[in-house]
Amino acid sequence: MTNAHVQPEDLKWKCFQCSVNLISKTVSLEYMNNRFSTELPVCPDCGFVMISEEVALGKMAEVEQILEDK
Amino acid sequence: MVKWQRLSRFWRTNSLAVSIPNLFESPQFRAAIGPVTGQAIRPGGISLTMEAAGRCCLPENARVLDIGCGAGATAACLRSKFKFNAIGIDRSALLLADALKQEQMLPLIRGDAVHLPFAGSCMDGVFMECVMSLIPEPSNAASECCRVLKPGAWLIISDIYARNKPANIKQEPFPMRSCLGGAMNREKIEDMINNSGFHCLAWEDRSDLLKQMAAQLVFEFGSMNAFWSAFCNGNTQYEFKERIKDIRPGYYLLMARKK
């Protein structure tokens, strides 16, 4: 029913610092004092979260507009 | 002696007949929104109910009615967390059947908000969450709430409201019955409650909860368009989106006491 949050191609990336493959993990995000949880590619060692251009300009941009009441 | 004429109004076929489909009864809609809202399909979910219930300071065993109880999530919460003697009423046989499937022994009955099958002055509290905007005659429902409540008892309403001025809102029918279709503006809601035998003690804009729900749906589905597509076709989707732009929906919590 819902979208697959993390695409297989998103997990082909490696963390630059740790040199390990990213994994799909539930991440807590906060914007304008609103907390959300969603699946994103994460480095299992240092916890670095990768937000792709598609996510940033897609669902995150739409969420920003909703929360900014636009 | 049974007064048949008085009893019969609860089974009038036209009082429970619905000519257009109910969005909240659509299995596709419930499947789509359920993972975001949980059992209580409304902004704020059970947490707003618990906040309001806590603020009423009602004692254990208080007799509380949840109008538009759906599958009984709110009644169950009021019984377990607050130890209220909570009863639910809903006009939807489909949603009440869902409650039965969950095997919770809840006192839920089928009936109509404008013809409550209860004696006068018998309730300590009435909850109506995301329900008033679904009722074709909301002022009759408010009067019925007043009738069944004891003097000084609480009426708790949370619902969608229209933030745009009435003059700027097109009066067009909705493709499906939903809380968006019956959204009124703040002034009208407060007047209706105050004129139905209540003192309106608090009105709080809780639009943040509506925005949070919409934002979580975007994270879940990828976009609001994808969410709408999960349960309605292109035309219906377009009408919904136009109507949302038209009314600029917000969400409110209202707490009132019977005079």
mmCIF file of C-alpha atoms in Angstrom:
data_model
loop_
_atom_site.group_PDB
_atom_site.id
_atom_site.type_symbol
_atom_site.label_atom_id
_atom_site.label_comp_id
_atom_site.label_asym_id
_atom_site.label_seq_id
_atom_site.Cartn_x
_atom_site.Cartn_y
_atom_site.Cartn_z
ATOM 1 C CA MET A 1 0.000 0.000 0.000
ATOM 2 C CA THR A 2 2.679 2.507 1.028
ATOM 3 C CA ASN A 3 5.815 3.471 -0.878
ATOM 4 C CA ALA A 4 9.004 1.544 -0.363
ATOM 5 C CA HIS A 5 10.888 4.189 1.597
ATOM 6 C CA VAL A 6 14.419 3.185 0.670
ATOM 7 C CA GLN A 7 15.162 2.113 -2.882
ATOM 8 C CA PRO A 8 17.799 -0.612 -3.562
ATOM 9 C CA GLU A 9 19.959 1.936 -5.404
ATOM 10 C CA ASP A 10 20.070 4.089 -2.231
ATOM 11 C CA LEU A 11 21.920 1.257 -0.467
ATOM 12 C CA LYS A 12 24.713 1.114 -3.063
ATOM 13 C CA TRP A 13 26.358 4.046 -1.306
ATOM 14 C CA LYS A 14 29.207 3.721 1.180
ATOM 15 C CA CYS A 15 29.857 5.953 4.188
ATOM 16 C CA PHE A 16 32.928 8.059 3.304
ATOM 17 C CA GLN A 17 34.185 8.038 6.905
ATOM 18 C CA CYS A 18 33.593 4.389 7.825
ATOM 19 C CA SER A 19 33.788 2.732 4.378
ATOM 20 C CA VAL A 20 30.791 0.533 5.126
ATOM 21 C CA ASN A 21 27.614 0.093 3.083
ATOM 22 C CA LEU A 22 24.582 2.081 4.171
ATOM 23 C CA ILE A 23 21.612 0.199 5.592
ATOM 24 C CA SER A 24 17.913 1.062 5.690
ATOM 25 C CA LYS A 25 16.894 2.227 9.160
ATOM 26 C CA THR A 26 14.036 4.106 10.837
ATOM 27 C CA VAL A 27 15.229 7.645 11.503
ATOM 28 C CA SER A 28 13.631 10.286 13.689
ATOM 29 C CA LEU A 29 13.461 13.673 11.984
ATOM 30 C CA GLU A 30 12.484 17.025 13.432
ATOM 31 C CA TYR A 31 11.268 20.113 11.578
ATOM 32 C CA MET A 32 9.628 23.154 13.191
ATOM 33 C CA ASN A 33 9.226 21.232 16.490
ATOM 34 C CA ASN A 34 7.409 18.375 14.721
ATOM 35 C CA ARG A 35 8.887 14.902 14.976
ATOM 36 C CA PHE A 36 8.527 12.241 12.319
ATOM 37 C CA SER A 37 9.921 8.816 11.736
ATOM 38 C CA THR A 38 10.745 7.423 8.323
ATOM 39 C CA GLU A 39 13.086 4.874 6.737
ATOM 40 C CA LEU A 40 16.298 6.331 5.311
ATOM 41 C CA PRO A 41 19.750 5.006 4.312
ATOM 42 C CA VAL A 42 22.037 5.176 7.380
ATOM 43 C CA CYS A 43 25.657 4.272 8.121
ATOM 44 C CA PRO A 44 25.454 1.398 10.656
ATOM 45 C CA ASP A 45 28.733 2.530 12.303
ATOM 46 C CA CYS A 46 28.572 6.312 12.720
ATOM 47 C CA GLY A 47 24.833 6.836 12.204
ATOM 48 C CA PHE A 48 25.307 9.282 9.315
ATOM 49 C CA VAL A 49 21.994 9.680 7.437
ATOM 50 C CA MET A 50 21.939 10.107 3.678
ATOM 51 C CA ILE A 51 19.144 12.216 2.229
ATOM 52 C CA SER A 52 19.100 11.944 -1.537
ATOM 53 C CA GLU A 53 18.215 14.823 -3.820
ATOM 54 C CA GLU A 54 14.984 13.033 -4.729
ATOM 55 C CA VAL A 55 13.896 12.796 -1.073
ATOM 56 C CA ALA A 56 14.988 16.363 -0.263
ATOM 57 C CA LEU A 57 13.156 17.874 -3.234
ATOM 58 C CA GLY A 58 10.238 15.438 -3.022
ATOM 59 C CA LYS A 59 8.631 14.331 0.216
ATOM 60 C CA MET A 60 10.745 16.563 2.495
ATOM 61 C CA ALA A 61 9.954 19.663 0.463
ATOM 62 C CA GLU A 62 6.242 18.772 0.591
ATOM 63 C CA VAL A 63 6.400 18.255 4.369
ATOM 64 C CA GLU A 64 8.143 21.635 4.789
ATOM 65 C CA GLN A 65 5.347 23.307 2.825
ATOM 66 C CA ILE A 66 2.651 21.606 4.921
ATOM 67 C CA LEU A 67 4.286 22.580 8.214
ATOM 68 C CA GLU A 68 4.918 26.134 7.033
ATOM 69 C CA ASP A 69 1.178 26.348 6.212
ATOM 70 C CA LYS A 70 1.749 27.154 2.531
ATOM 71 C CA MET B 1 -45.646 0.593 29.370
ATOM 72 C CA VAL B 2 -43.506 1.019 26.229
ATOM 73 C CA LYS B 3 -44.076 4.192 24.223
ATOM 74 C CA TRP B 4 -43.678 2.752 20.737
ATOM 75 C CA GLN B 5 -43.776 6.072 18.947
ATOM 76 C CA ARG B 6 -40.835 7.325 20.971
ATOM 77 C CA LEU B 7 -38.790 4.152 20.463
ATOM 78 C CA SER B 8 -39.442 3.896 16.755
ATOM 79 C CA ARG B 9 -37.467 7.035 15.924
ATOM 80 C CA PHE B 10 -34.245 5.160 16.663
ATOM 81 C CA TRP B 11 -34.968 2.770 13.807
ATOM 82 C CA ARG B 12 -36.276 5.211 11.249
ATOM 83 C CA THR B 13 -34.648 4.015 8.064
ATOM 84 C CA ASN B 14 -34.081 7.527 6.777
ATOM 85 C CA SER B 15 -32.171 8.523 9.905
ATOM 86 C CA LEU B 16 -29.474 5.950 9.196
ATOM 87 C CA ALA B 17 -29.586 6.054 5.402
ATOM 88 C CA VAL B 18 -26.601 7.566 3.635
ATOM 89 C CA SER B 19 -26.892 8.515 -0.011
ATOM 90 C CA ILE B 20 -23.218 9.138 -0.711
ATOM 91 C CA PRO B 21 -20.341 6.916 0.415
ATOM 92 C CA ASN B 22 -18.563 7.646 3.695
ATOM 93 C CA LEU B 23 -14.838 8.198 3.342
ATOM 94 C CA PHE B 24 -14.199 6.928 6.893
ATOM 95 C CA GLU B 25 -15.924 3.618 6.046
ATOM 96 C CA SER B 26 -13.842 3.021 2.925
ATOM 97 C CA PRO B 27 -11.553 0.012 3.579
ATOM 98 C CA GLN B 28 -8.985 1.523 1.198
ATOM 99 C CA PHE B 29 -8.957 4.812 3.140
ATOM 100 C CA ARG B 30 -8.696 3.037 6.487
ATOM 101 C CA ALA B 31 -5.889 0.821 5.215
ATOM 102 C CA ALA B 32 -4.053 3.867 3.879
ATOM 103 C CA ILE B 33 -4.367 6.122 6.926
ATOM 104 C CA GLY B 34 -4.337 3.469 9.665
ATOM 105 C CA PRO B 35 -0.546 2.999 9.823
ATOM 106 C CA VAL B 36 -0.168 6.751 10.453
ATOM 107 C CA THR B 37 -3.022 7.453 12.868
ATOM 108 C CA GLY B 38 -3.458 4.093 14.564
ATOM 109 C CA GLN B 39 -6.943 2.929 15.570
ATOM 110 C CA ALA B 40 -8.298 6.431 16.223
ATOM 111 C CA ILE B 41 -8.464 7.872 12.714
ATOM 112 C CA ARG B 42 -8.157 11.595 13.400
ATOM 113 C CA PRO B 43 -5.472 14.229 13.996
ATOM 114 C CA GLY B 44 -3.950 13.847 17.436
ATOM 115 C CA GLY B 45 -5.435 10.354 17.767
ATOM 116 C CA ILE B 46 -5.800 8.962 21.262
ATOM 117 C CA SER B 47 -3.234 11.371 22.751
ATOM 118 C CA LEU B 48 -5.535 14.387 22.273
ATOM 119 C CA THR B 49 -8.420 12.396 23.807
ATOM 120 C CA MET B 50 -6.281 11.591 26.836
ATOM 121 C CA GLU B 51 -5.188 15.204 27.201
ATOM 122 C CA ALA B 52 -8.797 16.450 27.129
ATOM 123 C CA ALA B 53 -10.015 13.673 29.451
ATOM 124 C CA GLY B 54 -7.279 14.526 31.934
ATOM 125 C CA ARG B 55 -8.254 18.194 31.927
ATOM 126 C CA CYS B 56 -11.891 17.394 32.790
ATOM 127 C CA CYS B 57 -10.853 15.883 36.148
ATOM 128 C CA LEU B 58 -13.761 13.442 36.035
ATOM 129 C CA PRO B 59 -13.764 10.759 38.733
ATOM 130 C CA GLU B 60 -13.452 7.016 38.140
ATOM 131 C CA ASN B 61 -16.713 5.418 37.015
ATOM 132 C CA ALA B 62 -17.862 8.708 35.463
ATOM 133 C CA ARG B 63 -20.457 7.947 32.792
ATOM 134 C CA VAL B 64 -18.956 9.076 29.509
ATOM 135 C CA LEU B 65 -20.309 8.783 25.972
ATOM 136 C CA ASP B 66 -18.169 8.718 22.840
ATOM 137 C CA ILE B 67 -20.296 9.804 19.889
ATOM 138 C CA GLY B 68 -18.988 8.481 16.583
ATOM 139 C CA CYS B 69 -17.037 5.776 18.397
ATOM 140 C CA GLY B 70 -16.142 3.861 15.208
ATOM 141 C CA ALA B 71 -14.368 0.640 16.139
ATOM 142 C CA GLY B 72 -14.212 1.704 19.793
ATOM 143 C CA ALA B 73 -10.584 2.820 20.236
ATOM 144 C CA THR B 74 -11.556 5.916 22.249
ATOM 145 C CA ALA B 75 -14.093 4.123 24.453
ATOM 146 C CA ALA B 76 -11.511 1.412 25.159
ATOM 147 C CA CYS B 77 -8.905 4.026 26.110
ATOM 148 C CA LEU B 78 -11.314 5.962 28.379
ATOM 149 C CA ARG B 79 -12.215 2.713 30.137
ATOM 150 C CA SER B 80 -8.682 1.389 30.577
ATOM 151 C CA LYS B 81 -6.693 4.575 31.276
ATOM 152 C CA PHE B 82 -9.261 6.624 33.197
ATOM 153 C CA LYS B 83 -11.539 3.877 34.535
ATOM 154 C CA PHE B 84 -14.538 5.756 33.158
ATOM 155 C CA ASN B 85 -17.774 3.922 32.508
ATOM 156 C CA ALA B 86 -17.442 4.747 28.800
ATOM 157 C CA ILE B 87 -20.060 3.873 26.193
ATOM 158 C CA GLY B 88 -19.709 4.326 22.435
ATOM 159 C CA ILE B 89 -22.334 5.072 19.823
ATOM 160 C CA ASP B 90 -21.924 5.071 16.052
ATOM 161 C CA ARG B 91 -24.250 4.966 13.077
ATOM 162 C CA SER B 92 -21.896 2.754 11.074
ATOM 163 C CA ALA B 93 -22.671 -0.955 11.306
ATOM 164 C CA LEU B 94 -19.448 -1.582 9.387
ATOM 165 C CA LEU B 95 -17.225 0.116 11.970
ATOM 166 C CA LEU B 96 -19.085 -1.466 14.885
ATOM 167 C CA ALA B 97 -18.541 -4.867 13.237
ATOM 168 C CA ASP B 98 -14.811 -4.059 13.202
ATOM 169 C CA ALA B 99 -14.998 -3.542 16.961
ATOM 170 C CA LEU B 100 -16.569 -6.984 17.365
ATOM 171 C CA LYS B 101 -13.761 -8.569 15.327
ATOM 172 C CA GLN B 102 -11.246 -7.173 17.798
ATOM 173 C CA GLU B 103 -13.016 -9.190 20.494
ATOM 174 C CA GLN B 104 -13.027 -6.309 22.929
ATOM 175 C CA MET B 105 -16.002 -6.497 25.245
ATOM 176 C CA LEU B 106 -16.982 -2.869 24.765
ATOM 177 C CA PRO B 107 -20.443 -1.386 25.311
ATOM 178 C CA LEU B 108 -20.919 0.044 21.813
ATOM 179 C CA ILE B 109 -24.327 0.626 20.299
ATOM 180 C CA ARG B 110 -25.624 1.648 16.909
ATOM 181 C CA GLY B 111 -27.453 4.924 16.804
ATOM 182 C CA ASP B 112 -27.558 8.493 15.672
ATOM 183 C CA ALA B 113 -26.044 11.600 17.275
ATOM 184 C CA VAL B 114 -29.270 13.560 16.736
ATOM 185 C CA HIS B 115 -31.420 10.866 18.429
ATOM 186 C CA LEU B 116 -29.342 9.614 21.339
ATOM 187 C CA PRO B 117 -31.019 6.602 22.972
ATOM 188 C CA PHE B 118 -30.286 7.790 26.516
ATOM 189 C CA ALA B 119 -32.271 9.411 29.259
ATOM 190 C CA GLY B 120 -31.832 13.110 29.992
ATOM 191 C CA SER B 121 -29.087 14.281 32.396
ATOM 192 C CA CYS B 122 -27.444 10.869 32.697
ATOM 193 C CA MET B 123 -23.901 11.515 31.376
ATOM 194 C CA ASP B 124 -20.884 13.144 33.051
ATOM 195 C CA GLY B 125 -19.102 13.694 29.758
ATOM 196 C CA VAL B 126 -19.576 13.483 26.001
ATOM 197 C CA PHE B 127 -16.703 13.168 23.527
ATOM 198 C CA MET B 128 -17.189 13.984 19.846
ATOM 199 C CA GLU B 129 -13.936 13.709 17.992
ATOM 200 C CA CYS B 130 -13.834 14.377 14.258
ATOM 201 C CA VAL B 131 -17.586 13.703 14.220
ATOM 202 C CA MET B 132 -19.543 16.988 14.423
ATOM 203 C CA SER B 133 -18.446 17.943 10.887
ATOM 204 C CA LEU B 134 -19.952 14.684 9.577
ATOM 205 C CA ILE B 135 -23.421 15.358 10.964
ATOM 206 C CA PRO B 136 -25.896 17.016 8.571
ATOM 207 C CA GLU B 137 -27.698 18.757 11.476
ATOM 208 C CA PRO B 138 -24.838 19.649 13.878
ATOM 209 C CA SER B 139 -26.966 22.001 16.021
ATOM 210 C CA ASN B 140 -29.436 19.145 16.675
ATOM 211 C CA ALA B 141 -26.533 16.958 17.753
ATOM 212 C CA ALA B 142 -25.291 19.700 20.110
ATOM 213 C CA SER B 143 -28.798 19.970 21.632
ATOM 214 C CA GLU B 144 -28.922 16.190 22.065
ATOM 215 C CA CYS B 145 -25.547 16.272 23.846
ATOM 216 C CA CYS B 146 -26.947 18.941 26.161
ATOM 217 C CA ARG B 147 -30.034 16.827 26.861
ATOM 218 C CA VAL B 148 -28.095 13.712 27.911
ATOM 219 C CA LEU B 149 -25.475 15.558 29.978
ATOM 220 C CA LYS B 150 -25.911 16.383 33.653
ATOM 221 C CA PRO B 151 -25.751 20.080 34.584
ATOM 222 C CA GLY B 152 -22.095 21.122 34.733
ATOM 223 C CA ALA B 153 -20.995 18.037 32.768
ATOM 224 C CA TRP B 154 -18.353 18.218 30.033
ATOM 225 C CA LEU B 155 -18.648 18.318 26.262
ATOM 226 C CA ILE B 156 -15.345 17.673 24.477
ATOM 227 C CA ILE B 157 -15.203 18.294 20.737
ATOM 228 C CA SER B 158 -12.200 18.041 18.477
ATOM 229 C CA ASP B 159 -12.710 18.478 14.769
ATOM 230 C CA ILE B 160 -11.728 19.967 11.446
ATOM 231 C CA TYR B 161 -12.737 23.590 10.955
ATOM 232 C CA ALA B 162 -12.647 25.977 8.018
ATOM 233 C CA ARG B 163 -9.996 28.683 8.373
ATOM 234 C CA ASN B 164 -11.117 30.521 5.246
ATOM 235 C CA LYS B 165 -13.934 33.061 5.524
ATOM 236 C CA PRO B 166 -17.358 31.534 4.680
ATOM 237 C CA ALA B 167 -17.800 34.050 1.853
ATOM 238 C CA ASN B 168 -14.709 32.614 0.144
ATOM 239 C CA ILE B 169 -15.826 28.988 0.358
ATOM 240 C CA LYS B 170 -17.678 27.430 -2.563
ATOM 241 C CA GLN B 171 -20.828 25.603 -1.493
ATOM 242 C CA GLU B 172 -20.277 22.462 -3.516
ATOM 243 C CA PRO B 173 -21.158 18.925 -2.506
ATOM 244 C CA PHE B 174 -18.289 16.598 -1.663
ATOM 245 C CA PRO B 175 -17.800 13.371 -3.625
ATOM 246 C CA MET B 176 -17.661 11.399 -0.350
ATOM 247 C CA ARG B 177 -18.920 12.199 3.135
ATOM 248 C CA SER B 178 -15.964 13.323 5.190
ATOM 249 C CA CYS B 179 -15.166 15.778 7.959
ATOM 250 C CA LEU B 180 -13.863 18.202 5.322
ATOM 251 C CA GLY B 181 -17.320 18.469 3.765
ATOM 252 C CA GLY B 182 -18.961 19.692 6.973
ATOM 253 C CA ALA B 183 -16.169 21.925 8.261
ATOM 254 C CA MET B 184 -17.603 25.122 9.785
ATOM 255 C CA ASN B 185 -15.768 28.248 10.847
ATOM 256 C CA ARG B 186 -14.849 28.969 14.462
ATOM 257 C CA GLU B 187 -17.502 31.640 15.053
ATOM 258 C CA LYS B 188 -20.300 29.373 13.835
ATOM 259 C CA ILE B 189 -19.118 26.447 15.964
ATOM 260 C CA GLU B 190 -18.817 28.521 19.158
ATOM 261 C CA ASP B 191 -22.226 30.159 18.569
ATOM 262 C CA MET B 192 -23.803 26.747 18.016
ATOM 263 C CA ILE B 193 -22.328 25.342 21.255
ATOM 264 C CA ASN B 194 -23.172 28.429 23.339
ATOM 265 C CA ASN B 195 -26.739 28.451 21.944
ATOM 266 C CA SER B 196 -27.236 24.752 22.709
ATOM 267 C CA GLY B 197 -27.083 25.102 26.483
ATOM 268 C CA PHE B 198 -23.308 25.147 27.059
ATOM 269 C CA HIS B 199 -20.646 27.504 28.364
ATOM 270 C CA CYS B 200 -17.766 27.250 25.929
ATOM 271 C CA LEU B 201 -14.730 27.310 28.265
ATOM 272 C CA ALA B 202 -11.890 26.649 25.848
ATOM 273 C CA TRP B 203 -11.273 26.819 22.139
ATOM 274 C CA GLU B 204 -7.775 25.829 21.079
ATOM 275 C CA ASP B 205 -6.365 25.793 17.584
ATOM 276 C CA ARG B 206 -4.646 22.411 17.212
ATOM 277 C CA SER B 207 -3.926 22.663 13.505
ATOM 278 C CA ASP B 208 -0.398 21.485 14.294
ATOM 279 C CA LEU B 209 -1.885 18.004 14.775
ATOM 280 C CA LEU B 210 -3.541 18.113 11.351
ATOM 281 C CA LYS B 211 -0.288 19.250 9.735
ATOM 282 C CA GLN B 212 1.642 16.538 11.547
ATOM 283 C CA MET B 213 -0.775 13.929 10.296
ATOM 284 C CA ALA B 214 -0.504 15.211 6.701
ATOM 285 C CA ALA B 215 3.305 15.333 6.967
ATOM 286 C CA GLN B 216 3.486 11.773 8.308
ATOM 287 C CA LEU B 217 1.286 10.678 5.391
ATOM 288 C CA VAL B 218 3.788 12.258 2.985
ATOM 289 C CA PHE B 219 6.651 10.338 4.632
ATOM 290 C CA GLU B 220 4.590 7.156 4.474
ATOM 291 C CA PHE B 221 3.359 7.487 0.868
ATOM 292 C CA GLY B 222 5.961 9.712 -0.769
ATOM 293 C CA SER B 223 3.476 12.539 -1.437
ATOM 294 C CA MET B 224 -0.083 13.589 -0.639
ATOM 295 C CA ASN B 225 -1.013 12.768 -4.240
ATOM 296 C CA ALA B 226 0.148 9.185 -3.693
ATOM 297 C CA PHE B 227 -1.925 9.018 -0.503
ATOM 298 C CA TRP B 228 -5.092 10.199 -2.293
ATOM 299 C CA SER B 229 -4.392 7.755 -5.135
ATOM 300 C CA ALA B 230 -4.398 4.878 -2.643
ATOM 301 C CA PHE B 231 -8.159 5.102 -2.196
ATOM 302 C CA CYS B 232 -9.817 7.386 -4.745
ATOM 303 C CA ASN B 233 -9.802 7.944 -8.481
ATOM 304 C CA GLY B 234 -8.553 10.994 -10.377
ATOM 305 C CA ASN B 235 -11.834 12.945 -10.360
ATOM 306 C CA THR B 236 -12.580 12.392 -6.689
ATOM 307 C CA GLN B 237 -8.974 13.168 -5.828
ATOM 308 C CA TYR B 238 -9.114 16.442 -7.763
ATOM 309 C CA GLU B 239 -12.355 17.471 -6.005
ATOM 310 C CA PHE B 240 -10.898 16.687 -2.581
ATOM 311 C CA LYS B 241 -7.768 18.705 -3.236
ATOM 312 C CA GLU B 242 -9.738 21.664 -4.602
ATOM 313 C CA ARG B 243 -12.010 21.599 -1.562
ATOM 314 C CA ILE B 244 -9.060 21.480 0.838
ATOM 315 C CA LYS B 245 -7.558 24.555 -0.828
ATOM 316 C CA ASP B 246 -10.967 26.193 -0.620
ATOM 317 C CA ILE B 247 -11.592 25.768 3.121
ATOM 318 C CA ARG B 248 -7.968 25.864 4.411
ATOM 319 C CA PRO B 249 -8.742 23.245 7.076
ATOM 320 C CA GLY B 250 -7.492 23.583 10.610
ATOM 321 C CA TYR B 251 -8.136 21.466 13.691
ATOM 322 C CA TYR B 252 -9.539 22.571 17.036
ATOM 323 C CA LEU B 253 -10.213 21.323 20.538
ATOM 324 C CA LEU B 254 -13.282 22.730 22.261
ATOM 325 C CA MET B 255 -14.173 22.135 25.906
ATOM 326 C CA ALA B 256 -17.568 23.216 27.189
ATOM 327 C CA ARG B 257 -19.781 22.576 30.196
ATOM 328 C CA LYS B 258 -23.527 22.297 30.332
ATOM 329 C CA LYS B 259 -25.108 25.355 31.919
#
